[in-house]
């Protein structure tokens, strides 16, 4: 059997297309870990005194982030995990959360498990039904994404985190960039830069994406080698997700297959371009939502989440009428 291109000792088992190397399992894990750490260092994503909250869904990407960050930063930084149960029948089951909590514990990280139901007062299945009863509705992912983004920021802030780490991989980032360009959404595109000048508001926790240069197949292979119990079921609402992302994903995969390394080059070039066109001025304080008190963009007095929920008949979500439970372990 051919030997690993890096150590030249162990048998090569994984072909890494973009580097045209055949690697053994150990060198593959080392390569992914180094690339994550290099990306963190390149953009100063983490400083010594940062408290880092990691959003962990129980999927492959989250396990890679948990694994690498716990090995490299647990001595210098406080790490906390957050798992949000969407409340979708047959998906994101409680048992998956237990595996995640136990694995994280073995790696020295406590995970807070909470839910959309706890924060909003309705789970995703109930929100979906409510939305279909109203005339003015969006895809389930719109409500789910807005709720999860809010819950992540809320818990990060309440737990004193200074960075909120999400496990978006290279494929996610490239797809999102193409979609932002196709939609002409310059603001969202600018925010994809790791040092984007986003609103410096004391109620918003700065987000970081340590896996932004790691391919999705690599996070899947990493989790497989490490035997992490990853969530296998697919969300049933994925079929109702916007089709543009599915088309962009398919086309990018086709191109990447014919030209390995394309996605890395694309994101690296985008980083350079976005660096040039970042605004000089940054808004330091956002408006506050008159319903829930959370930050919202200037020019709005009701936040996006309150607006989305109100439009489907949810006028008094939990978070707006009571302080949600702080920590559920
Ligand atoms: Fe939520 Fe959509 Fe993801 Fe399902 S596919 S978990 S509804 S964002
Ligand atoms: Zn609000």
Short mmCIF file of C-alpha atoms and ligand atoms in Angstrom, two decimals:
data_model
loop_
_atom_site.label_atom_id
_atom_site.label_comp_id
_atom_site.label_asym_id
_atom_site.label_seq_id
_atom_site.Cartn_x
_atom_site.Cartn_y
_atom_site.Cartn_z
CA UNK A 1 0.00 0.00 0.00
CA UNK A 2 1.21 3.49 -0.84
CA UNK A 3 2.66 5.45 2.10
CA UNK A 4 1.31 8.76 3.33
CA UNK A 5 2.67 11.75 1.36
CA UNK A 6 3.37 13.63 4.61
CA UNK A 7 4.83 11.18 7.15
CA UNK A 8 5.94 8.58 4.61
CA UNK A 9 5.43 5.96 7.34
CA UNK A 10 1.76 5.02 7.69
CA UNK A 11 -0.44 3.81 4.81
CA UNK A 12 -2.19 6.54 2.80
CA UNK A 13 -5.97 6.20 3.15
CA UNK A 14 -7.42 9.59 2.21
CA UNK A 15 -6.98 11.39 -1.09
CA UNK A 16 -7.08 15.14 -0.56
CA UNK A 17 -8.00 16.40 -4.01
CA UNK A 18 -7.24 20.09 -3.54
CA UNK A 19 -3.64 19.40 -2.42
CA UNK A 20 -3.23 16.33 -4.63
CA UNK A 21 -1.86 14.36 -1.66
CA UNK A 22 -2.65 10.97 -0.23
CA UNK A 23 -2.68 11.10 3.57
CA UNK A 24 -2.86 8.68 6.46
CA UNK A 25 -5.59 9.26 9.04
CA UNK A 26 -3.24 10.86 11.56
CA UNK A 27 -1.75 13.33 9.06
CA UNK A 28 -5.22 14.14 7.74
CA UNK A 29 -6.43 15.06 11.27
CA UNK A 30 -3.24 17.09 11.76
CA UNK A 31 -3.74 18.89 8.44
CA UNK A 32 -7.35 19.91 9.27
CA UNK A 33 -6.39 21.00 12.80
CA UNK A 34 -3.48 23.11 11.51
CA UNK A 35 -5.62 24.78 8.86
CA UNK A 36 -8.27 25.68 11.45
CA UNK A 37 -5.65 27.10 13.82
CA UNK A 38 -3.91 29.01 10.98
CA UNK A 39 -7.20 30.59 9.95
CA UNK A 40 -7.90 31.60 13.56
CA UNK A 41 -4.42 33.15 13.85
CA UNK A 42 -4.52 34.81 10.43
CA UNK A 43 -7.56 36.88 11.41
CA UNK A 44 -6.90 37.12 15.19
CA UNK A 45 -10.22 35.41 15.78
CA UNK A 46 -9.32 34.42 19.35
CA UNK A 47 -7.36 36.35 22.00
CA UNK A 48 -6.09 34.96 25.29
CA UNK A 49 -8.83 36.37 27.49
CA UNK A 50 -11.73 35.51 25.17
CA UNK A 51 -14.60 33.41 26.48
CA UNK A 52 -15.77 31.38 23.50
CA UNK A 53 -19.25 30.02 23.05
CA UNK A 54 -19.40 27.31 20.38
CA UNK A 55 -22.72 26.72 18.65
CA UNK A 56 -22.92 22.92 18.30
CA UNK A 57 -25.78 21.29 16.42
CA UNK A 58 -24.61 17.71 16.90
CA UNK A 59 -23.53 17.56 13.23
CA UNK A 60 -20.09 16.79 11.78
CA UNK A 61 -18.94 20.41 11.50
CA UNK A 62 -19.66 21.18 15.14
CA UNK A 63 -17.75 18.10 16.30
CA UNK A 64 -14.66 19.20 14.33
CA UNK A 65 -14.84 22.67 15.88
CA UNK A 66 -15.32 21.21 19.35
CA UNK A 67 -12.42 18.78 18.86
CA UNK A 68 -9.91 21.31 17.51
CA UNK A 69 -10.81 24.23 19.78
CA UNK A 70 -10.86 22.08 22.91
CA UNK A 71 -7.40 20.68 22.10
CA UNK A 72 -5.81 24.04 21.31
CA UNK A 73 -7.63 26.60 23.44
CA UNK A 74 -8.93 24.94 26.61
CA UNK A 75 -5.85 26.01 28.59
CA UNK A 76 -5.85 29.65 27.49
CA UNK A 77 -9.59 30.25 27.12
CA UNK A 78 -12.91 29.34 28.67
CA UNK A 79 -14.97 27.31 26.19
CA UNK A 80 -18.73 26.72 26.42
CA UNK A 81 -20.96 24.74 24.04
CA UNK A 82 -24.52 25.58 23.07
CA UNK A 83 -26.97 23.13 21.53
CA UNK A 84 -30.36 24.36 20.35
CA UNK A 85 -33.13 21.81 19.87
CA UNK A 86 -35.36 23.02 17.05
CA UNK A 87 -38.33 20.85 17.96
CA UNK A 88 -38.87 19.14 14.61
CA UNK A 89 -40.51 15.75 14.68
CA UNK A 90 -37.92 13.03 14.01
CA UNK A 91 -35.01 15.48 13.83
CA UNK A 92 -32.45 16.70 16.36
CA UNK A 93 -33.59 14.19 18.92
CA UNK A 94 -32.80 14.45 22.58
CA UNK A 95 -30.50 11.37 22.35
CA UNK A 96 -28.22 13.19 19.89
CA UNK A 97 -27.92 16.03 22.40
CA UNK A 98 -26.88 13.51 25.08
CA UNK A 99 -24.06 12.16 22.88
CA UNK A 100 -22.91 15.70 22.23
CA UNK A 101 -22.99 16.69 25.90
CA UNK A 102 -21.05 13.55 26.91
CA UNK A 103 -18.44 13.90 24.16
CA UNK A 104 -17.92 17.57 25.02
CA UNK A 105 -17.57 16.67 28.70
CA UNK A 106 -14.81 14.19 27.83
CA UNK A 107 -13.08 17.04 25.98
CA UNK A 108 -13.53 19.31 29.00
CA UNK A 109 -16.36 21.49 27.65
CA UNK A 110 -19.79 22.02 29.27
CA UNK A 111 -22.69 22.27 26.84
CA UNK A 112 -25.88 24.22 27.47
CA UNK A 113 -28.86 22.52 25.87
CA UNK A 114 -31.80 24.77 25.12
CA UNK A 115 -34.62 24.90 22.57
CA UNK A 116 -36.59 27.18 20.29
CA UNK A 117 -39.65 26.17 22.34
CA UNK A 118 -38.02 27.42 25.53
CA UNK A 119 -37.05 30.76 24.03
CA UNK A 120 -39.97 31.51 21.69
CA UNK A 121 -42.72 29.50 23.40
CA UNK A 122 -43.36 27.41 20.27
CA UNK A 123 -41.22 24.70 18.70
CA UNK A 124 -40.43 24.66 14.96
CA UNK A 125 -43.27 22.26 14.12
CA UNK A 126 -45.72 24.59 15.88
CA UNK A 127 -44.22 27.65 14.19
CA UNK A 128 -44.50 25.86 10.82
CA UNK A 129 -48.21 25.12 11.41
CA UNK A 130 -48.86 28.69 12.55
CA UNK A 131 -47.10 30.02 9.44
CA UNK A 132 -49.23 27.88 7.12
CA UNK A 133 -52.40 29.16 8.80
CA UNK A 134 -51.40 32.73 7.97
CA UNK A 135 -51.32 34.25 4.49
CA UNK A 136 -47.99 35.91 4.96
CA UNK A 137 -45.37 33.21 5.48
CA UNK A 138 -41.80 32.28 4.58
CA UNK A 139 -39.95 28.94 4.45
CA UNK A 140 -39.46 27.13 7.81
CA UNK A 141 -35.72 27.87 7.58
CA UNK A 142 -36.42 31.62 7.81
CA UNK A 143 -38.08 31.24 11.24
CA UNK A 144 -35.64 28.57 12.35
CA UNK A 145 -32.55 30.56 11.30
CA UNK A 146 -33.78 33.84 12.83
CA UNK A 147 -34.68 32.08 16.11
CA UNK A 148 -31.37 30.22 16.33
CA UNK A 149 -29.29 33.32 15.56
CA UNK A 150 -31.12 35.17 18.33
CA UNK A 151 -30.78 32.33 20.84
CA UNK A 152 -27.05 31.99 20.10
CA UNK A 153 -26.43 35.68 20.69
CA UNK A 154 -28.65 35.72 23.79
CA UNK A 155 -26.87 32.79 25.47
CA UNK A 156 -23.42 33.99 24.44
CA UNK A 157 -24.13 37.39 25.97
CA UNK A 158 -25.75 35.99 29.12
CA UNK A 159 -22.84 33.61 29.68
CA UNK A 160 -20.30 36.41 29.31
CA UNK A 161 -18.86 35.09 26.04
CA UNK A 162 -16.78 37.53 24.01
CA UNK A 163 -16.79 35.37 20.85
CA UNK A 164 -19.53 33.24 19.34
CA UNK A 165 -18.05 30.49 17.17
CA UNK A 166 -20.19 28.83 14.50
CA UNK A 167 -19.11 25.78 12.51
CA UNK A 168 -19.82 27.01 8.97
CA UNK A 169 -17.53 25.17 6.57
CA UNK A 170 -15.96 26.27 3.26
CA UNK A 171 -18.84 24.92 1.16
CA UNK A 172 -21.38 26.89 3.27
CA UNK A 173 -19.34 30.07 2.99
CA UNK A 174 -18.79 29.80 -0.78
CA UNK A 175 -22.49 29.07 -1.43
CA UNK A 176 -23.57 31.99 0.77
CA UNK A 177 -21.15 34.36 -0.99
CA UNK A 178 -22.47 33.40 -4.44
CA UNK A 179 -26.07 33.80 -3.24
CA UNK A 180 -25.28 37.21 -1.72
CA UNK A 181 -23.69 38.32 -5.00
CA UNK A 182 -26.61 36.98 -7.07
CA UNK A 183 -29.07 38.80 -4.82
CA UNK A 184 -26.99 41.98 -4.79
CA UNK A 185 -26.89 41.81 -0.98
CA UNK A 186 -23.65 43.74 -0.44
CA UNK A 187 -24.19 44.14 3.32
CA UNK A 188 -24.40 40.40 3.90
CA UNK A 189 -21.42 39.84 1.59
CA UNK A 190 -19.31 42.36 3.53
CA UNK A 191 -20.22 40.60 6.78
CA UNK A 192 -18.64 37.38 5.46
CA UNK A 193 -15.18 38.90 5.87
CA UNK A 194 -13.58 37.63 9.11
CA UNK A 195 -12.71 41.19 10.14
CA UNK A 196 -15.92 42.75 8.87
CA UNK A 197 -16.75 46.08 10.44
CA UNK A 198 -20.09 45.04 11.90
CA UNK A 199 -22.05 47.06 14.43
CA UNK A 200 -20.09 47.39 17.64
CA UNK A 201 -23.07 47.09 19.97
CA UNK A 202 -22.60 45.83 23.54
CA UNK A 203 -25.62 43.51 23.19
CA UNK A 204 -24.12 41.72 20.17
CA UNK A 205 -21.39 39.10 20.59
CA UNK A 206 -18.75 39.02 17.84
CA UNK A 207 -19.09 35.94 15.63
CA UNK A 208 -16.20 33.86 14.31
CA UNK A 209 -16.10 30.96 11.81
CA UNK A 210 -12.97 28.88 12.44
CA UNK A 211 -13.87 26.22 9.79
CA UNK A 212 -14.38 28.65 6.92
CA UNK A 213 -11.54 27.09 4.87
CA UNK A 214 -12.37 23.42 5.56
CA UNK A 215 -14.34 21.48 2.94
CA UNK A 216 -17.52 19.74 4.03
CA UNK A 217 -16.18 16.34 2.93
CA UNK A 218 -13.21 16.98 5.21
CA UNK A 219 -15.36 17.64 8.30
CA UNK A 220 -17.35 14.48 7.47
CA UNK A 221 -14.14 12.42 7.13
CA UNK A 222 -12.65 13.92 10.32
CA UNK A 223 -15.77 13.04 12.34
CA UNK A 224 -15.84 9.57 10.82
CA UNK A 225 -12.18 8.89 11.71
CA UNK A 226 -12.75 10.17 15.25
CA UNK A 227 -15.92 8.04 15.50
CA UNK A 228 -18.09 10.93 16.64
CA UNK A 229 -21.76 10.15 16.92
CA UNK A 230 -23.05 12.59 14.33
CA UNK A 231 -26.68 13.32 13.74
CA UNK A 232 -27.70 11.22 10.74
CA UNK A 233 -31.26 12.30 10.05
CA UNK A 234 -31.99 15.12 7.66
CA UNK A 235 -34.39 17.89 8.59
CA UNK A 236 -37.74 17.20 6.89
CA UNK A 237 -38.12 20.92 6.13
CA UNK A 238 -35.02 20.89 3.93
CA UNK A 239 -37.29 20.13 0.97
CA UNK A 240 -39.02 23.45 1.54
CA UNK A 241 -35.70 25.32 1.77
CA UNK A 242 -34.96 27.89 -0.94
CA UNK A 243 -33.92 26.09 -4.12
CA UNK A 244 -31.30 28.70 -5.09
CA UNK A 245 -28.87 27.28 -2.51
CA UNK A 246 -29.38 23.77 -3.87
CA UNK A 247 -28.61 24.96 -7.41
CA UNK A 248 -25.53 26.93 -6.32
CA UNK A 249 -24.30 23.94 -4.29
CA UNK A 250 -24.68 21.57 -7.23
CA UNK A 251 -22.87 23.89 -9.67
CA UNK A 252 -20.02 24.63 -7.22
CA UNK A 253 -19.49 20.91 -6.59
CA UNK A 254 -19.34 20.26 -10.32
CA UNK A 255 -16.73 22.97 -10.81
CA UNK A 256 -14.72 21.96 -7.73
CA UNK A 257 -14.60 18.37 -8.96
CA UNK A 258 -13.14 19.43 -12.30
CA UNK A 259 -10.87 22.07 -10.73
CA UNK A 260 -9.88 20.96 -7.21
CA UNK A 261 -9.10 23.84 -4.87
CA UNK A 262 -11.52 26.27 -6.53
CA UNK A 263 -13.55 26.94 -3.38
CA UNK A 264 -10.45 27.77 -1.33
CA UNK A 265 -9.19 30.17 -4.03
CA UNK A 266 -12.64 31.72 -4.31
CA UNK A 267 -12.91 32.49 -0.58
CA UNK A 268 -9.31 33.71 -0.39
CA UNK A 269 -9.89 36.09 -3.32
CA UNK A 270 -13.14 37.27 -1.80
CA UNK A 271 -11.32 38.02 1.48
CA UNK A 272 -8.90 40.27 -0.43
CA UNK A 273 -11.64 42.09 -2.32
CA UNK A 274 -13.85 42.55 0.77
CA UNK A 275 -10.88 43.94 2.65
CA UNK A 276 -10.70 46.82 0.16
CA UNK A 277 -14.38 47.69 0.24
CA UNK A 278 -15.08 47.52 3.98
CA UNK A 279 -16.77 50.76 5.11
CA UNK A 280 -14.58 53.19 7.07
CA UNK A 281 -17.33 54.06 9.51
CA UNK A 282 -18.98 51.51 11.74
CA UNK A 283 -22.27 51.90 13.56
CA UNK A 284 -21.55 51.64 17.25
CA UNK A 285 -25.04 51.34 18.62
CA UNK A 286 -28.11 49.72 17.12
CA UNK A 287 -31.76 50.45 17.86
CA UNK A 288 -33.64 48.44 20.47
CA UNK A 289 -36.78 46.50 19.58
CA UNK A 290 -39.81 48.05 21.31
CA UNK A 291 -41.31 44.59 21.86
CA UNK A 292 -38.38 42.57 23.22
CA UNK A 293 -35.55 45.04 23.91
CA UNK A 294 -33.05 43.16 21.72
CA UNK A 295 -30.85 45.04 19.22
CA UNK A 296 -32.22 45.73 15.78
CA UNK A 297 -30.89 47.62 12.76
CA UNK A 298 -31.05 51.40 12.63
CA UNK A 299 -34.28 52.52 11.04
CA UNK A 300 -36.32 49.69 12.61
CA UNK A 301 -38.17 49.77 15.91
CA UNK A 302 -39.30 46.12 15.87
CA UNK A 303 -36.68 43.41 15.38
CA UNK A 304 -36.80 40.92 12.51
CA UNK A 305 -37.68 37.99 14.77
CA UNK A 306 -40.58 39.81 16.47
CA UNK A 307 -41.81 40.91 13.03
CA UNK A 308 -41.61 37.41 11.53
CA UNK A 309 -43.45 35.88 14.49
CA UNK A 310 -46.05 38.65 14.71
CA UNK A 311 -46.88 38.16 11.00
CA UNK A 312 -47.87 34.56 11.70
CA UNK A 313 -49.93 35.37 14.80
CA UNK A 314 -47.30 34.96 17.55
CA UNK A 315 -47.61 38.31 19.29
CA UNK A 316 -46.15 37.49 22.68
CA UNK A 317 -43.17 35.15 22.33
CA UNK A 318 -41.64 33.92 25.60
CA UNK A 319 -38.50 36.01 25.19
CA UNK A 320 -40.52 39.22 24.96
CA UNK A 321 -42.68 38.64 28.04
CA UNK A 322 -40.30 36.94 30.44
CA UNK A 323 -36.59 36.43 30.85
CA UNK A 324 -35.93 32.91 29.50
CA UNK A 325 -34.19 30.43 31.78
CA UNK A 326 -30.53 31.33 31.71
CA UNK A 327 -28.85 27.97 31.70
CA UNK A 328 -30.24 24.49 31.27
CA UNK A 329 -27.54 21.88 31.63
FE1 LIG B 1 -34.01 24.67 10.55
FE2 LIG B 1 -34.23 24.73 7.86
FE3 LIG B 1 -32.09 23.64 9.03
FE4 LIG B 1 -34.45 22.44 9.20
S1 LIG B 1 -33.25 22.78 7.32
S2 LIG B 1 -32.98 22.71 10.89
S3 LIG B 1 -35.83 24.19 9.34
S4 LIG B 1 -32.69 25.81 9.11
ZN1 LIG B 2 -38.01 42.07 19.15
#
